[in-house]
């Protein structure tokens, strides 16, 4: 395999994994798993709109993911529990996306590549976009780290400290939307949540502070991304799902090691 | 007289058309200990939320002294099991400019040096209460606000906690505002007790009866006089239309 190609796909996978670890930790702490699922499903609608309007796919996904997230955040709690809104949004956005894609004539859209990713088609331009996503998304989380942490811990305590939990929540949502946009080509709309949650869940078993959990989750994500890639070349399996399977293996190993080592805190 | 740290004027709060608070005129001054008592659902937690800015009043005004710093001790901390957090890390989270000596002082005062490396989720109720207090004390706030801080503790533990609060006030000079659902037994060091039931029903000073035999009978000797009784003297009657507001005590 050409080195150029290997470097390209590896960088793309590592970039996405680097963001997914820390953001995924916050997703676990803030109990937003279903939320992550919803905005990644909604990204398919972004793909359809981008193709119809001739915009870059990542931009379409970013805008739709953030718009759906913002609507859910502002509308929840009035008439429905946030759970209901998420259920409605996740599946109707997915359905709308699928219907919208079918109306697109002239372009032959390979749907499966957006649902489970198509990292092998990643270009250097995509790698550059993923790189800027890493800088933007990780930068946002590192910049707001303390405020985000304390807002995730207890809303009232954050307010008493003079923080603004609503604003921090919105910024976090923005970081998530960026991740979804850069990850859709790598693991696909259906599996983005897996990449968020599984490395963070594995890291939880071996971390005693939030910082260690976020760092460890990023490292585990990178290991899963690279071994998933290698596995998919070796066994000719689809790449996105292979990365997720590798992440699951990491989680199981972390759990087994933890059980052997005895449970602490 | 010194100007108040925080003051509410004609404060009112509505939730979905339901009046939770109305006509609350309240002020707390530097160094004062004020206890707010009220039955469940009397709006006392909502009142605290207004003071810390978590709830926006639908009526009236809240005036804060310039540069006022508040240390807030929540009733509970809903820490998800997925959140790894040692006590030491939690304390460092208290402020951007937390210095090691600020933390050491708060740790010393609350006697929690033994649990610094423990996970927050493994602490007992009493330990967690002390850790939350230490967190609130970092940065020497002007006003310490405690929401039902003694709930779930047995009486000797409550007495110990009140004793600690008294010490804190003595050493740090901060004002203390605490809320309790216990209508009759309050912290004896309270300078004032306010009975809140949607509005301020009555206020006064606790009756110090620690030398009376009845007190010994009620609280035993182990509470070292930290508990006192509060006698409610109402200067108004509630008409039957406001039966929901009638005093539970």
Coordinates of C-alpha atoms in Angstrom, one line a residue:
Chain A
X1 CA 0.0 0.0 0.0
X2 CA 1.3 3.5 -0.8
X3 CA 2.7 5.3 2.2
X4 CA 0.8 8.5 1.2
X5 CA -2.5 6.6 1.5
X6 CA -1.6 4.9 4.8
X7 CA -0.5 8.3 6.3
X8 CA -3.7 9.9 5.1
X9 CA -6.1 7.4 6.6
X10 CA -4.1 7.0 9.8
X11 CA -4.1 10.8 10.4
X12 CA -7.8 11.0 9.7
X13 CA -8.6 8.2 12.2
X14 CA -6.2 9.4 14.8
X15 CA -7.6 13.0 14.6
X16 CA -11.2 11.9 15.1
X17 CA -10.2 9.6 18.0
X18 CA -8.2 12.4 19.7
X19 CA -11.4 14.6 19.9
X20 CA -13.8 11.8 20.6
X21 CA -12.0 10.7 23.8
X22 CA -12.3 14.0 25.8
X23 CA -15.7 14.9 24.4
X24 CA -16.9 11.3 25.1
X25 CA -15.9 11.7 28.7
X26 CA -18.1 14.8 29.0
X27 CA -20.9 12.9 27.2
X28 CA -20.7 10.2 30.0
X29 CA -20.5 12.7 32.9
X30 CA -23.3 14.8 31.5
X31 CA -25.4 11.7 30.7
X32 CA -25.7 12.8 27.1
X33 CA -25.3 9.5 25.3
X34 CA -28.6 9.7 23.6
X35 CA -28.0 13.3 22.7
X36 CA -24.8 12.3 20.9
X37 CA -26.7 9.6 19.1
X38 CA -29.3 12.1 18.0
X39 CA -27.0 14.7 16.5
X40 CA -25.0 12.1 14.7
X41 CA -28.1 10.6 13.2
X42 CA -29.2 14.1 12.2
X43 CA -26.0 14.5 10.3
X44 CA -27.4 12.5 7.4
X45 CA -29.8 15.3 6.8
X46 CA -26.8 17.6 6.7
X47 CA -25.2 15.4 4.1
X48 CA -28.4 15.6 1.9
X49 CA -28.7 19.3 2.2
X50 CA -25.0 19.8 1.5
X51 CA -25.2 17.7 -1.7
X52 CA -28.4 19.5 -2.8
X53 CA -27.0 22.9 -2.3
X54 CA -23.5 22.0 -3.5
X55 CA -21.8 22.8 -0.2
X56 CA -19.0 20.9 1.4
X57 CA -20.4 17.8 3.2
X58 CA -18.7 18.6 6.5
X59 CA -20.1 22.1 6.5
X60 CA -23.6 20.8 5.9
X61 CA -23.2 18.2 8.7
X62 CA -21.8 20.8 11.1
X63 CA -24.7 23.2 10.5
X64 CA -27.4 20.7 10.8
X65 CA -25.9 18.9 13.8
X66 CA -25.6 22.2 15.7
X67 CA -29.0 23.4 14.6
X68 CA -30.7 20.2 15.8
X69 CA -28.7 20.3 19.1
X70 CA -29.6 23.9 19.7
X71 CA -33.3 23.2 19.1
X72 CA -33.3 20.3 21.5
X73 CA -31.5 22.2 24.2
X74 CA -33.8 25.2 24.0
X75 CA -37.1 23.3 23.6
X76 CA -36.6 20.6 26.2
X77 CA -38.5 20.8 29.5
X78 CA -41.5 22.9 28.3
X79 CA -43.9 20.2 27.1
X80 CA -41.7 17.1 26.8
X81 CA -38.8 15.6 28.6
X82 CA -35.6 15.9 26.7
X83 CA -35.7 12.1 26.1
X84 CA -38.9 12.5 24.0
X85 CA -37.4 15.2 21.9
X86 CA -34.3 13.2 21.3
X87 CA -36.3 10.2 20.2
X88 CA -38.3 12.3 17.8
X89 CA -35.3 14.2 16.4
X90 CA -32.9 11.3 16.1
X91 CA -35.2 9.1 14.0
X92 CA -37.0 11.8 12.0
X93 CA -33.8 13.5 11.1
X94 CA -32.4 10.2 9.9
X95 CA -35.6 9.4 7.9
X96 CA -35.7 13.0 6.5
X97 CA -32.0 12.6 5.5
X98 CA -32.7 9.2 3.8
X99 CA -35.7 10.6 1.9
X100 CA -33.9 13.8 0.9
X101 CA -30.9 11.8 -0.4
X102 CA -33.3 9.7 -2.6
X103 CA -34.6 12.9 -4.2
X104 CA -31.1 14.0 -5.3
X105 CA -30.8 13.2 -9.0
X106 CA -27.7 13.7 -11.0
X107 CA -25.5 12.7 -8.1
X108 CA -25.2 9.1 -7.3
X109 CA -24.9 9.0 -3.5
X110 CA -23.4 6.0 -1.9
X111 CA -25.6 6.1 1.3
X112 CA -23.7 3.3 3.1
X113 CA -20.5 5.3 3.0
X114 CA -22.2 8.0 5.1
X115 CA -23.9 5.6 7.4
X116 CA -20.8 3.5 8.3
X117 CA -18.1 5.8 6.9
X118 CA -15.6 5.4 4.1
X119 CA -12.2 6.4 5.5
X120 CA -10.5 4.9 2.4
X121 CA -11.9 7.7 0.3
X122 CA -10.5 10.4 2.6
X123 CA -8.5 13.0 0.7
X124 CA -5.7 15.3 2.0
X125 CA -8.2 18.1 2.0
X126 CA -10.4 16.0 4.4
X127 CA -7.3 15.4 6.6
X128 CA -6.7 19.1 6.7
X129 CA -10.4 19.7 7.7
X130 CA -10.2 17.0 10.4
X131 CA -7.0 18.7 11.6
X132 CA -8.8 22.0 12.0
X133 CA -11.7 20.2 13.7
X134 CA -9.2 18.8 16.2
X135 CA -7.8 22.2 16.9
X136 CA -11.2 23.9 17.1
X137 CA -13.0 21.2 19.2
X138 CA -10.2 20.3 21.5
X139 CA -9.2 24.0 21.8
X140 CA -12.8 24.8 22.9
X141 CA -12.9 22.1 25.5
X142 CA -9.4 22.9 26.9
X143 CA -10.2 26.6 27.0
X144 CA -13.5 26.1 28.9
X145 CA -12.2 23.1 30.9
X146 CA -12.8 24.3 34.5
X147 CA -16.1 26.0 33.7
X148 CA -17.3 23.0 31.7
X149 CA -16.3 20.6 34.5
X150 CA -18.0 22.5 37.3
X151 CA -21.1 23.0 35.1
X152 CA -21.2 19.3 34.5
X153 CA -20.8 18.6 38.2
X154 CA -23.6 20.7 39.6
X155 CA -25.6 23.5 37.9
X156 CA -26.3 25.5 41.1
X157 CA -22.7 25.2 42.3
X158 CA -21.5 26.5 38.9
X159 CA -23.9 29.5 39.2
X160 CA -22.7 30.2 42.7
X161 CA -19.2 30.3 41.3
X162 CA -20.3 32.9 38.8
X163 CA -20.2 30.5 35.8
X164 CA -22.9 30.3 33.2
X165 CA -23.8 26.6 32.8
X166 CA -26.2 27.2 29.9
X167 CA -23.5 28.9 27.8
X168 CA -21.0 26.2 28.7
X169 CA -23.5 23.6 27.6
X170 CA -24.0 25.3 24.3
X171 CA -20.3 25.6 23.7
X172 CA -19.9 21.9 24.4
X173 CA -22.7 21.1 22.0
X174 CA -20.8 23.1 19.4
X175 CA -17.7 21.0 20.0
X176 CA -19.8 17.9 19.6
X177 CA -21.2 19.2 16.3
X178 CA -17.6 19.7 15.0
X179 CA -16.7 16.2 16.0
X180 CA -19.8 14.8 14.2
X181 CA -18.9 16.8 11.1
X182 CA -15.3 15.5 10.9
X183 CA -16.2 11.9 11.9
X184 CA -18.9 11.2 9.4
X185 CA -16.4 10.2 6.7
X186 CA -14.3 8.2 9.1
X187 CA -16.8 6.1 11.1
X188 CA -20.2 7.2 9.6
X189 CA -23.3 8.6 11.1
X190 CA -24.4 5.3 12.8
X191 CA -21.2 4.7 14.7
X192 CA -20.0 8.1 15.8
X193 CA -21.6 7.7 19.3
X194 CA -19.7 4.4 19.7
X195 CA -16.4 6.2 19.2
X196 CA -17.4 8.8 21.7
X197 CA -18.5 6.5 24.4
X198 CA -16.5 3.3 24.3
X199 CA -13.0 4.7 24.8
X200 CA -14.3 7.0 27.5
X201 CA -16.0 4.1 29.2
X202 CA -12.7 2.1 29.1
X203 CA -10.8 5.0 30.4
X204 CA -13.2 5.4 33.4
X205 CA -12.1 2.1 34.8
X206 CA -8.5 3.3 35.2
X207 CA -8.9 7.0 35.9
X208 CA -9.2 8.8 39.3
X209 CA -9.6 12.3 38.0
X210 CA -11.5 13.9 35.1
X211 CA -8.2 15.0 33.4
X212 CA -6.8 11.5 33.5
X213 CA -10.0 10.0 32.1
X214 CA -10.1 12.4 29.2
X215 CA -6.4 11.9 28.3
X216 CA -6.7 8.1 28.7
X217 CA -9.8 8.1 26.5
X218 CA -8.0 9.9 23.8
X219 CA -5.1 7.5 23.9
X220 CA -7.4 4.4 23.9
X221 CA -9.3 6.0 21.0
X222 CA -6.0 6.4 19.0
X223 CA -5.0 2.7 19.8
X224 CA -8.5 1.6 18.7
X225 CA -8.4 3.7 15.5
X226 CA -5.0 2.4 14.4
X227 CA -5.6 -1.3 15.3
X228 CA -9.1 -1.1 13.7
X229 CA -7.5 0.3 10.5
X230 CA -4.9 -2.5 10.5
X231 CA -7.5 -5.1 11.2
X232 CA -9.7 -3.8 8.3
X233 CA -6.7 -4.0 5.9
X234 CA -5.8 -7.5 7.1
X235 CA -9.3 -9.0 7.1
X236 CA -10.8 -6.7 4.4
X237 CA -13.6 -5.7 6.8
X238 CA -15.4 -2.3 6.7
X239 CA -13.1 0.3 8.4
X240 CA -15.6 2.3 10.6
X241 CA -17.1 -0.8 12.2
X242 CA -13.6 -2.4 12.6
X243 CA -12.5 0.7 14.6
X244 CA -15.5 0.4 16.8
X245 CA -14.9 -3.3 17.3
X246 CA -11.3 -2.5 18.2
X247 CA -12.5 0.0 20.8
X248 CA -14.8 -2.6 22.2
X249 CA -11.9 -5.0 22.6
X250 CA -10.0 -2.2 24.5
X251 CA -13.0 -1.8 26.8
X252 CA -13.2 -5.5 27.5
X253 CA -9.5 -5.7 28.1
X254 CA -9.6 -2.7 30.4
X255 CA -12.5 -4.3 32.3
X256 CA -10.8 -7.7 32.5
X257 CA -7.5 -6.1 33.7
X258 CA -9.5 -4.1 36.3
X259 CA -11.2 -7.2 37.6
X260 CA -7.9 -9.0 37.9
X261 CA -6.2 -6.0 39.5
X262 CA -9.1 -5.6 42.0
X263 CA -11.6 -2.8 42.1
X264 CA -10.5 0.5 43.5
X265 CA -12.6 3.7 44.0
Chain B
X1 CA -25.2 50.0 60.6
X2 CA -23.1 48.3 58.0
X3 CA -24.7 47.8 54.6
X4 CA -26.1 44.4 53.8
X5 CA -24.1 41.8 51.8
X6 CA -27.3 40.8 50.0
X7 CA -30.7 42.2 50.2
X8 CA -34.1 41.4 48.6
X9 CA -36.8 43.9 48.2
X10 CA -40.4 42.8 47.6
X11 CA -39.1 39.6 46.0
X12 CA -41.6 37.3 44.3
X13 CA -41.2 34.1 42.3
X14 CA -43.8 32.3 40.2
X15 CA -43.6 28.8 38.6
X16 CA -46.3 28.1 36.0
X17 CA -48.7 30.6 37.5
X18 CA -48.1 29.2 41.0
X19 CA -46.8 31.7 43.6
X20 CA -43.8 30.2 45.2
X21 CA -42.6 33.3 47.0
X22 CA -44.1 36.8 47.5
X23 CA -43.2 40.0 49.3
X24 CA -39.9 38.7 50.7
X25 CA -37.9 41.6 52.2
X26 CA -34.7 40.1 53.5
X27 CA -31.1 41.2 54.2
X28 CA -28.1 39.6 55.7
X29 CA -25.2 41.7 57.1
X30 CA -21.4 40.9 57.4
X31 CA -20.6 38.3 60.0
X32 CA -24.2 37.4 60.7
X33 CA -25.6 33.9 61.1
X34 CA -29.2 33.6 59.8
X35 CA -31.2 30.4 59.7
X36 CA -34.2 30.2 57.5
X37 CA -36.7 27.5 58.5
X38 CA -39.8 26.4 56.7
X39 CA -41.8 23.3 56.0
X40 CA -41.2 21.3 52.8
X41 CA -42.4 23.2 49.8
X42 CA -42.3 26.5 51.5
X43 CA -40.1 28.0 48.9
X44 CA -36.9 28.2 50.9
X45 CA -34.8 26.3 48.4
X46 CA -36.2 28.5 45.6
X47 CA -35.3 31.5 47.7
X48 CA -31.6 30.4 48.0
X49 CA -31.6 29.7 44.2
X50 CA -32.7 33.4 43.7
X51 CA -29.8 34.5 45.9
X52 CA -27.2 32.6 44.1
X53 CA -28.6 33.6 40.8
X54 CA -29.9 30.2 39.7
X55 CA -33.5 31.4 39.6
X56 CA -34.6 34.8 38.2
X57 CA -37.3 36.4 40.5
X58 CA -40.5 37.3 38.7
X59 CA -40.9 40.3 40.9
X60 CA -38.9 42.6 43.1
X61 CA -35.2 43.2 43.4
X62 CA -32.0 41.5 44.6
X63 CA -29.2 43.8 45.6
X64 CA -25.7 42.4 46.1
X65 CA -22.8 44.2 47.7
X66 CA -20.2 45.1 45.1
X67 CA -17.7 42.2 44.6
X68 CA -19.7 39.9 46.8
X69 CA -18.3 36.4 46.9
X70 CA -20.6 33.5 47.8
X71 CA -19.6 30.0 49.0
X72 CA -22.4 27.6 48.3
X73 CA -22.9 24.2 49.9
X74 CA -25.6 22.3 48.0
X75 CA -27.9 19.9 49.7
X76 CA -26.4 17.0 47.7
X77 CA -24.1 16.5 44.9
X78 CA -25.5 14.3 42.1
X79 CA -22.2 12.9 41.0
X80 CA -22.5 10.4 38.2
X81 CA -20.6 7.1 38.8
X82 CA -18.8 7.8 35.5
X83 CA -17.3 10.9 37.0
X84 CA -13.9 10.1 38.5
X85 CA -13.1 12.8 41.0
X86 CA -10.8 12.7 44.0
X87 CA -11.6 15.1 46.9
X88 CA -8.3 16.9 46.3
X89 CA -9.2 17.5 42.6
X90 CA -12.7 18.6 43.6
X91 CA -11.2 21.2 46.0
X92 CA -8.8 22.6 43.3
X93 CA -11.9 23.1 41.1
X94 CA -13.2 25.7 43.5
X95 CA -11.5 28.7 41.9
X96 CA -9.2 29.6 39.0
X97 CA -6.7 31.2 41.4
X98 CA -6.9 28.5 44.1
X99 CA -3.6 28.6 46.1
X100 CA -2.3 25.6 48.0
X101 CA -2.5 27.6 51.3
X102 CA -6.2 28.4 50.6
X103 CA -6.9 24.7 50.2
X104 CA -4.8 23.7 53.2
X105 CA -6.7 26.2 55.4
X106 CA -10.1 24.8 54.3
X107 CA -8.9 21.2 54.7
X108 CA -7.6 21.9 58.1
X109 CA -10.7 23.7 59.3
X110 CA -13.0 21.0 58.1
X111 CA -10.7 18.1 59.2
X112 CA -10.8 16.2 55.9
X113 CA -7.1 15.6 55.3
X114 CA -7.7 11.9 55.7
X115 CA -10.0 11.6 52.6
X116 CA -8.1 13.8 50.1
X117 CA -7.3 10.9 47.9
X118 CA -10.7 9.2 48.1
X119 CA -13.2 9.3 45.3
X120 CA -16.1 11.7 45.9
X121 CA -18.6 8.9 45.2
X122 CA -17.3 6.8 48.1
X123 CA -17.6 9.3 50.9
X124 CA -20.2 9.0 53.7
X125 CA -22.9 11.6 54.1
X126 CA -21.0 13.4 56.9
X127 CA -17.7 13.3 55.0
X128 CA -19.3 14.6 51.8
X129 CA -20.9 17.5 53.8
X130 CA -17.5 18.5 55.2
X131 CA -15.9 18.3 51.7
X132 CA -18.6 20.4 50.2
X133 CA -18.1 22.9 53.0
X134 CA -14.3 23.0 52.5
X135 CA -15.0 23.6 48.7
X136 CA -17.2 26.5 49.5
X137 CA -14.7 28.0 52.0
X138 CA -11.8 28.2 49.5
X139 CA -11.2 31.8 48.5
X140 CA -12.7 33.1 51.8
X141 CA -16.2 34.0 50.7
X142 CA -18.1 36.9 52.3
X143 CA -21.2 34.8 52.5
X144 CA -21.6 31.1 53.1
X145 CA -24.9 29.7 51.9
X146 CA -25.9 26.2 53.1
X147 CA -29.0 24.4 51.7
X148 CA -30.2 21.8 54.2
X149 CA -26.6 21.0 55.0
X150 CA -27.5 18.9 58.0
X151 CA -30.2 16.8 56.4
X152 CA -29.6 13.1 56.7
X153 CA -27.1 13.4 59.6
X154 CA -28.0 12.1 63.0
X155 CA -28.3 14.5 65.9
X156 CA -24.7 14.3 67.2
X157 CA -23.5 14.8 63.7
X158 CA -25.7 17.8 63.2
X159 CA -24.4 19.2 66.5
X160 CA -20.8 18.6 65.3
X161 CA -21.6 20.3 61.9
X162 CA -23.2 23.3 63.6
X163 CA -20.2 23.6 65.9
X164 CA -17.9 23.6 62.8
X165 CA -20.0 26.4 61.2
X166 CA -19.6 28.5 64.3
X167 CA -15.9 28.0 64.2
X168 CA -15.8 28.9 60.6
X169 CA -17.6 32.1 61.2
X170 CA -15.3 32.9 64.1
X171 CA -12.1 32.3 62.2
X172 CA -13.1 33.6 58.7
X173 CA -15.6 36.2 59.7
X174 CA -18.0 35.3 56.9
X175 CA -21.8 35.7 57.2
X176 CA -23.7 32.4 57.2
X177 CA -27.1 31.8 55.7
X178 CA -28.5 28.3 56.3
X179 CA -31.8 26.7 55.4
X180 CA -33.4 24.0 57.4
X181 CA -36.7 22.2 57.3
X182 CA -36.6 21.6 61.1
X183 CA -39.0 24.2 62.3
X184 CA -38.2 24.1 66.0
X185 CA -34.6 23.0 66.5
X186 CA -32.1 25.5 65.1
X187 CA -28.4 26.3 65.4
X188 CA -28.1 28.1 68.7
X189 CA -25.4 30.5 67.2
X190 CA -28.0 31.9 64.8
X191 CA -28.3 35.6 65.3
X192 CA -31.7 35.5 63.6
X193 CA -34.2 32.9 62.6
X194 CA -36.6 33.6 59.8
X195 CA -39.6 31.4 59.2
X196 CA -40.4 31.3 55.5
X197 CA -43.6 30.0 54.0
X198 CA -43.9 31.6 50.6
X199 CA -43.5 34.9 52.5
X200 CA -41.7 35.7 55.8
X201 CA -44.1 34.5 58.5
X202 CA -42.1 35.6 61.5
X203 CA -38.6 36.2 62.6
X204 CA -36.7 36.3 65.9
X205 CA -33.9 35.0 67.9
X206 CA -33.6 31.4 69.0
X207 CA -34.3 30.6 72.6
X208 CA -31.2 29.4 74.3
X209 CA -32.3 26.8 76.8
X210 CA -29.3 24.6 76.9
X211 CA -29.2 24.8 80.7
X212 CA -32.9 23.8 81.2
X213 CA -33.5 20.2 82.0
X214 CA -36.0 20.0 79.1
X215 CA -33.2 20.7 76.8
X216 CA -31.1 17.9 78.2
X217 CA -34.0 15.6 77.8
X218 CA -34.5 16.6 74.2
X219 CA -30.9 16.7 73.0
X220 CA -28.9 14.9 75.6
X221 CA -25.5 16.3 76.7
X222 CA -23.6 15.4 73.6
X223 CA -24.7 18.4 71.5
X224 CA -22.6 20.9 73.5
X225 CA -25.3 23.6 73.3
X226 CA -25.1 23.9 69.5
X227 CA -28.9 23.3 69.2
X228 CA -31.6 25.7 70.3
X229 CA -35.3 26.0 70.1
X230 CA -37.1 28.5 68.0
X231 CA -40.5 29.8 69.1
X232 CA -42.8 30.9 66.3
X233 CA -44.7 34.0 67.2
X234 CA -47.0 35.0 64.4
X235 CA -48.3 38.6 64.2
X236 CA -50.8 37.7 61.5
X237 CA -53.4 35.2 60.7
X238 CA -53.9 33.3 57.4
X239 CA -57.3 33.5 56.0
X240 CA -58.9 30.2 54.9
X241 CA -58.3 31.0 51.2
X242 CA -54.6 30.7 51.8
X243 CA -54.9 27.4 53.7
X244 CA -51.9 26.1 51.7
X245 CA -49.8 28.7 53.3
X246 CA -50.9 28.0 56.8
X247 CA -48.2 27.3 59.2
X248 CA -47.2 23.8 59.7
X249 CA -45.4 24.4 62.9

